[in-house]
Coordinates of C-alpha atoms and ligand atoms in Angstrom, one line a residue:
M1 CA 73.2 85.5 182.2
T2 CA 74.3 88.3 179.9
D3 CA 71.6 90.0 177.8
L4 CA 72.9 89.7 174.2
S5 CA 70.2 91.6 172.5
V6 CA 71.0 94.8 170.7
T7 CA 69.0 97.5 168.9
V8 CA 70.7 98.6 165.8
G9 CA 69.6 100.4 162.6
G10 CA 65.9 100.2 163.4
L11 CA 65.9 96.6 164.4
T12 CA 66.2 94.7 167.7
L13 CA 68.4 91.6 167.2
R14 CA 68.7 88.7 169.6
N15 CA 72.4 89.1 169.5
P16 CA 74.9 91.4 167.7
V17 CA 76.4 88.7 165.4
M18 CA 75.4 88.2 161.8
P19 CA 77.0 87.1 158.5
A20 CA 78.8 89.5 156.2
S21 CA 77.2 89.9 152.8
G22 CA 78.5 87.4 150.2
T23 CA 80.0 85.0 152.7
F24 CA 76.8 83.3 153.7
A25 CA 74.3 81.2 151.9
E26 CA 71.5 78.8 152.9
G27 CA 73.9 75.8 152.7
L28 CA 75.3 76.9 156.0
A29 CA 72.1 75.7 157.6
Q30 CA 73.5 72.2 157.2
A31 CA 76.3 73.0 159.7
V32 CA 74.8 75.8 161.8
D33 CA 71.5 76.6 163.5
L34 CA 70.8 79.8 161.6
N35 CA 68.0 80.7 164.1
A36 CA 70.8 81.4 166.6
L37 CA 72.1 84.4 164.6
G38 CA 71.3 88.0 165.2
A39 CA 70.3 88.5 161.5
L40 CA 70.7 87.0 158.1
V41 CA 72.4 89.2 155.5
T42 CA 72.0 88.2 151.8
K43 CA 74.7 88.3 149.1
T44 CA 74.4 91.6 147.2
I45 CA 71.8 91.6 144.5
T46 CA 71.5 93.8 141.5
R47 CA 68.6 94.6 139.1
E48 CA 70.4 93.3 136.0
L49 CA 71.5 89.7 135.5
R50 CA 75.3 89.6 136.0
A51 CA 77.7 86.8 135.3
G52 CA 80.5 87.9 137.7
N53 CA 84.2 88.2 137.1
P54 CA 86.6 85.9 135.2
L55 CA 88.2 83.0 137.1
P56 CA 90.0 82.5 139.4
R57 CA 87.9 84.7 141.7
V58 CA 89.5 83.9 145.0
A59 CA 93.1 83.5 146.3
E60 CA 94.5 82.8 149.7
V61 CA 97.1 85.2 151.1
P62 CA 98.8 85.3 154.5
G63 CA 96.3 86.5 157.0
G64 CA 93.3 86.3 154.8
M65 CA 92.0 86.0 151.2
L66 CA 91.5 88.0 148.1
N67 CA 88.2 87.9 146.2
A68 CA 87.0 89.4 143.0
I69 CA 83.6 87.7 142.6
G70 CA 82.1 90.6 140.8
I71 CA 78.5 90.3 142.2
P72 CA 77.0 87.6 140.0
S73 CA 73.2 88.2 140.2
K74 CA 70.1 86.3 139.1
G75 CA 68.1 89.6 139.3
V76 CA 65.2 90.7 141.4
P77 CA 62.3 88.4 140.3
Y78 CA 64.4 85.3 141.1
F79 CA 65.4 86.8 144.5
L80 CA 61.8 87.6 145.4
E81 CA 60.5 84.2 144.3
H82 CA 63.2 81.9 145.5
T83 CA 65.8 83.4 147.8
L84 CA 63.6 85.6 150.1
P85 CA 61.0 82.9 150.9
L86 CA 63.8 80.5 151.8
Y87 CA 65.5 83.0 154.1
R88 CA 62.2 83.8 155.7
S89 CA 61.9 80.2 156.8
W90 CA 64.5 81.1 159.5
T91 CA 63.6 83.4 162.4
P92 CA 66.3 86.1 162.3
P93 CA 65.5 89.3 160.4
V94 CA 66.5 89.3 156.8
I95 CA 68.8 92.1 155.6
V96 CA 68.9 92.4 151.8
S97 CA 72.2 93.8 150.4
I98 CA 71.8 95.7 147.2
S99 CA 74.0 97.4 144.6
A100 CA 73.6 99.5 141.5
P101 CA 75.8 101.5 139.2
T102 CA 73.8 104.7 139.6
A103 CA 71.9 106.5 142.4
E104 CA 68.7 106.1 140.5
G105 CA 69.3 102.4 140.0
F106 CA 69.9 102.1 143.8
A107 CA 66.7 103.8 144.6
A108 CA 64.7 101.8 142.1
L109 CA 66.1 98.5 143.5
A110 CA 65.4 99.6 147.1
A111 CA 61.8 100.3 146.2
E112 CA 61.4 96.9 144.4
I113 CA 62.7 94.9 147.3
S114 CA 60.8 96.8 150.0
V115 CA 58.4 94.0 150.5
P116 CA 57.1 92.1 153.5
G117 CA 59.7 89.9 155.0
V118 CA 62.6 92.2 154.3
A119 CA 63.6 93.7 157.6
A120 CA 66.2 96.2 156.4
I121 CA 68.2 97.1 153.3
E122 CA 72.0 97.2 153.3
A123 CA 73.2 99.4 150.5
N124 CA 76.6 98.2 149.3
I125 CA 77.9 101.6 148.1
S126 CA 81.4 100.3 147.6
C127 CA 80.6 99.7 144.0
P128 CA 81.6 102.0 141.1
N129 CA 79.4 105.0 140.3
I130 CA 79.3 105.0 136.5
E131 CA 77.7 108.4 136.3
E132 CA 80.7 110.1 137.8
D133 CA 84.2 108.9 137.4
G134 CA 83.7 105.2 138.1
K135 CA 85.0 105.6 141.7
A136 CA 82.9 103.8 144.4
F137 CA 80.1 106.0 145.8
A138 CA 81.5 105.5 149.3
M139 CA 84.9 106.9 148.3
R140 CA 83.7 110.5 148.8
P141 CA 81.2 112.3 151.1
A142 CA 79.4 114.0 148.2
S143 CA 78.6 110.9 146.2
T144 CA 77.7 109.0 149.4
E145 CA 75.3 111.7 150.4
A146 CA 73.7 111.8 147.0
V147 CA 73.1 108.1 146.7
V148 CA 71.9 107.7 150.3
R149 CA 69.4 110.6 149.9
Q150 CA 67.9 108.8 146.9
L151 CA 67.8 105.5 148.8
R152 CA 66.2 107.2 151.8
A153 CA 63.4 108.6 149.7
A154 CA 62.8 105.2 148.0
T155 CA 62.1 103.0 151.0
R156 CA 60.6 103.2 154.5
L157 CA 62.6 100.2 155.6
P158 CA 65.6 100.6 157.9
L159 CA 68.5 101.6 155.7
W160 CA 72.0 100.3 156.4
V161 CA 74.8 101.7 154.4
K162 CA 78.0 99.7 153.8
L163 CA 81.1 101.8 153.5
T164 CA 84.4 101.1 151.8
P165 CA 87.7 101.0 153.7
N166 CA 89.5 102.3 150.6
T167 CA 88.7 105.9 151.2
G168 CA 91.0 108.2 153.0
E169 CA 88.1 110.2 154.6
I170 CA 85.9 107.5 156.2
A171 CA 84.7 109.8 159.0
D172 CA 83.5 112.4 156.6
V173 CA 81.8 109.7 154.5
A174 CA 80.1 108.4 157.6
R175 CA 78.9 111.9 158.4
A176 CA 77.5 112.3 154.9
A177 CA 75.6 108.9 155.1
E178 CA 74.2 110.0 158.4
A179 CA 73.1 113.4 157.1
A180 CA 71.3 111.7 154.2
G181 CA 69.3 109.4 156.5
A182 CA 71.2 106.1 157.0
D183 CA 70.0 104.1 160.0
A184 CA 73.2 102.2 160.4
L185 CA 76.7 102.1 158.9
V186 CA 78.4 98.9 158.1
V187 CA 82.2 99.4 158.3
A188 CA 83.5 98.0 156.1
N189 CA 83.8 96.2 152.8
T190 CA 87.1 94.7 151.6
I191 CA 90.4 96.5 151.0
L192 CA 91.6 96.7 147.4
A193 CA 94.6 94.4 147.0
M194 CA 96.4 92.1 144.6
S195 CA 98.7 89.0 144.6
I196 CA 101.0 87.6 141.9
D197 CA 101.8 83.9 141.2
L198 CA 105.6 83.6 140.8
H199 CA 105.3 80.3 138.9
T200 CA 103.1 81.7 136.1
L201 CA 104.2 85.4 136.6
K202 CA 100.5 86.2 136.4
P203 CA 98.1 87.9 138.8
R204 CA 96.4 85.3 141.0
L205 CA 93.0 86.7 140.4
G206 CA 91.3 86.8 136.9
N207 CA 90.3 90.4 137.6
V208 CA 93.9 91.2 138.6
M209 CA 92.8 93.2 141.7
G210 CA 90.4 92.2 144.3
G211 CA 89.3 92.7 147.9
L212 CA 91.3 91.6 150.9
S213 CA 89.4 90.2 153.9
G214 CA 90.2 88.2 157.0
P215 CA 92.5 88.8 160.0
A216 CA 94.9 90.9 158.0
V217 CA 92.4 93.7 157.7
K218 CA 91.3 93.8 161.3
P219 CA 93.5 96.5 162.8
I220 CA 92.8 98.8 159.8
V221 CA 89.0 98.4 159.9
L222 CA 88.9 98.5 163.7
R223 CA 90.5 102.0 163.5
Q224 CA 87.9 103.0 160.9
V225 CA 85.1 101.8 163.1
Y226 CA 86.5 103.9 165.9
Q227 CA 86.7 106.9 163.7
C228 CA 83.2 106.5 162.4
A229 CA 81.7 105.8 165.8
R230 CA 83.3 109.1 167.1
A231 CA 82.0 111.0 164.1
V232 CA 78.3 110.0 164.0
R233 CA 75.5 109.0 166.4
T234 CA 74.2 106.4 163.9
P235 CA 75.0 102.9 165.0
V236 CA 78.1 101.4 163.4
I237 CA 78.3 97.7 162.5
G238 CA 81.9 96.4 162.5
C239 CA 83.0 94.1 159.8
G240 CA 86.6 93.1 159.0
G241 CA 88.7 90.1 160.1
I242 CA 86.6 89.1 163.0
A243 CA 87.3 85.5 163.8
T244 CA 86.9 85.2 167.6
A245 CA 84.7 86.6 170.4
E246 CA 87.7 88.7 171.4
D247 CA 87.9 90.3 168.0
A248 CA 84.1 91.1 168.2
A249 CA 84.6 92.5 171.7
E250 CA 87.4 94.8 170.4
Y251 CA 85.1 96.1 167.6
M252 CA 82.4 96.8 170.1
L253 CA 84.8 98.5 172.5
A254 CA 85.9 100.7 169.5
G255 CA 82.2 101.7 169.1
A256 CA 80.4 99.0 167.1
A257 CA 76.9 98.2 168.1
A258 CA 77.0 94.8 166.2
V259 CA 79.4 92.8 164.1
Q260 CA 79.4 90.9 160.8
I261 CA 81.5 87.8 160.2
G262 CA 82.8 86.9 156.7
T263 CA 86.0 85.0 156.0
A264 CA 86.1 83.2 159.3
T265 CA 83.0 81.3 158.4
F266 CA 84.8 79.8 155.3
L267 CA 87.4 78.3 157.7
R268 CA 85.1 77.4 160.5
P269 CA 81.4 77.2 159.6
G270 CA 80.6 77.4 163.4
A271 CA 82.6 80.6 163.9
M272 CA 79.5 82.8 164.3
L273 CA 78.0 80.6 167.0
Q274 CA 81.3 80.4 168.8
I275 CA 81.6 84.2 168.7
I276 CA 78.0 84.5 170.2
A277 CA 78.9 82.1 173.0
G278 CA 82.3 83.7 173.6
L279 CA 80.8 87.2 173.8
A280 CA 78.4 86.1 176.5
Q281 CA 81.3 84.6 178.4
F282 CA 83.5 87.7 177.9
C283 CA 80.7 89.9 179.3
A284 CA 79.9 87.6 182.2
A285 CA 83.5 87.5 183.2
R286 CA 83.7 91.3 183.4
G287 CA 80.3 91.8 185.1
F288 CA 78.5 93.3 182.1
E289 CA 74.8 92.5 182.3
S290 CA 74.2 93.5 178.7
V291 CA 76.5 93.2 175.7
T292 CA 75.5 96.8 174.8
E293 CA 77.7 97.9 177.7
L294 CA 80.7 97.0 175.6
T295 CA 79.8 99.4 172.8
G296 CA 82.2 102.4 172.9
A297 CA 83.4 101.5 176.4
L298 CA 87.0 101.9 175.3
M299 CA 89.2 103.4 178.0
R300 CA 91.4 105.8 176.3
E301 CA 94.0 108.4 176.7
E302 CA 92.2 111.1 174.7
A303 CA 93.9 113.1 172.1
D304 CA 92.8 116.6 171.5
D305 CA 92.2 116.5 167.8
E306 CA 88.8 115.3 166.7
D307 CA 89.8 112.7 164.2
L308 CA 93.0 111.5 165.9
A309 CA 94.8 112.5 162.7
W310 CA 97.7 110.1 162.2
V311 CA 101.0 111.7 163.2
A312 CA 104.1 110.3 161.4
P313 CA 106.4 108.7 163.9
T314 CA 109.7 110.4 164.1
P315 CA 112.6 108.1 163.0
Ligands
FMN401 C1 83.9 85.7 148.8 C2 83.5 87.1 149.3 C3 82.3 87.6 148.7 C4 81.8 88.9 149.2 N1 80.7 89.4 148.6 C5 80.2 90.6 149.1 C6 79.0 91.1 148.6 O1 78.3 90.5 147.7 N2 78.6 92.3 149.1 C7 79.2 93.0 150.0 O2 78.8 94.0 150.5 N3 80.4 92.5 150.6 C8 80.9 91.3 150.1 N4 82.0 90.8 150.6 C9 82.7 91.5 151.7 C10 82.3 91.0 153.1 O3 80.9 91.2 153.3 C11 83.1 91.7 154.2 O4 82.8 93.1 154.1 C12 84.6 91.5 154.1 O5 84.9 90.2 153.7 C13 85.3 91.8 155.4 O6 84.9 90.9 156.4 P1 85.7 89.6 156.8 O7 87.1 90.0 157.0 O8 85.1 89.1 158.1 O9 85.6 88.6 155.7 C14 82.5 89.5 150.2 C15 83.7 89.0 150.8 C16 84.1 87.7 150.4 C17 85.3 87.2 151.0

């Protein structure tokens, strides 16, 4: 029997598999035993009430999907009164994903939701920082460090920080989040993308651009998990296109301590449970007594340069 438990970001989880924010809601309990999951991660909440983006908000593309949901939110009082008590009726720790347009807003929200029953906060810093130039906080090390420092000062709960894959300097962003006090890094959110309907000649999303998720993003985000895991000592949680236990094992070999599953659950509600069972089989078949032995166990031909800077192939 493989021990599937992991310690990540200040928490001990019964296994390393949990839903990705926004791709999970309580309705999944009708199809899946939620108590079997490593943790429950909520849809991102904001302080203000938000309606979300214009329709259509999702579009299927080869290898994945685009979404521009826009974080509709019923606000904090609704979350504390209705959503949190419901999520607490299951046994896995509840991770609350939060977002705000300013560092102060992030800190205030983190303080408001640091209540009993919340096991950790996941700061979704892939959202625009309206005090600077509207770029996502996680696009740059300086804005990442500034917002994570404020968050760190606002809560004693474990602080997970979710990065964007759209930056060209993810290892530096990871270092900045670590320096500011993050307990775990979730790598990553969706990749900015778009799709056009050739019948209507219009964008297929009401918001024109949206986030790509699903198997198409896996090789890119896997590389980013690898870069982050080499750059920091803070545990990394891999998230991007994981659909099978083998995908999860790849992420852990690249350095992830745990994984989050999003788009795969839309196609197969039981995907997370299959991944948990498959990870146990994968470890048992290779003689690993603990799933933690997978983390970072990548056998590699080491390059000299620290960040494995990409070298253009010669034609
Ligand atoms: C419909 C949809 C809604 C999402 N909503 C959120 C959200 O509220 N907060 C967040 O941090 N990420 C959100 N994400 C991103 C996912 O949490 C995850 O980072 C991304 O989908 C990559 O994982 P996947 O390829 O397994 O889906 C959303 C993704 C989808 C597809």
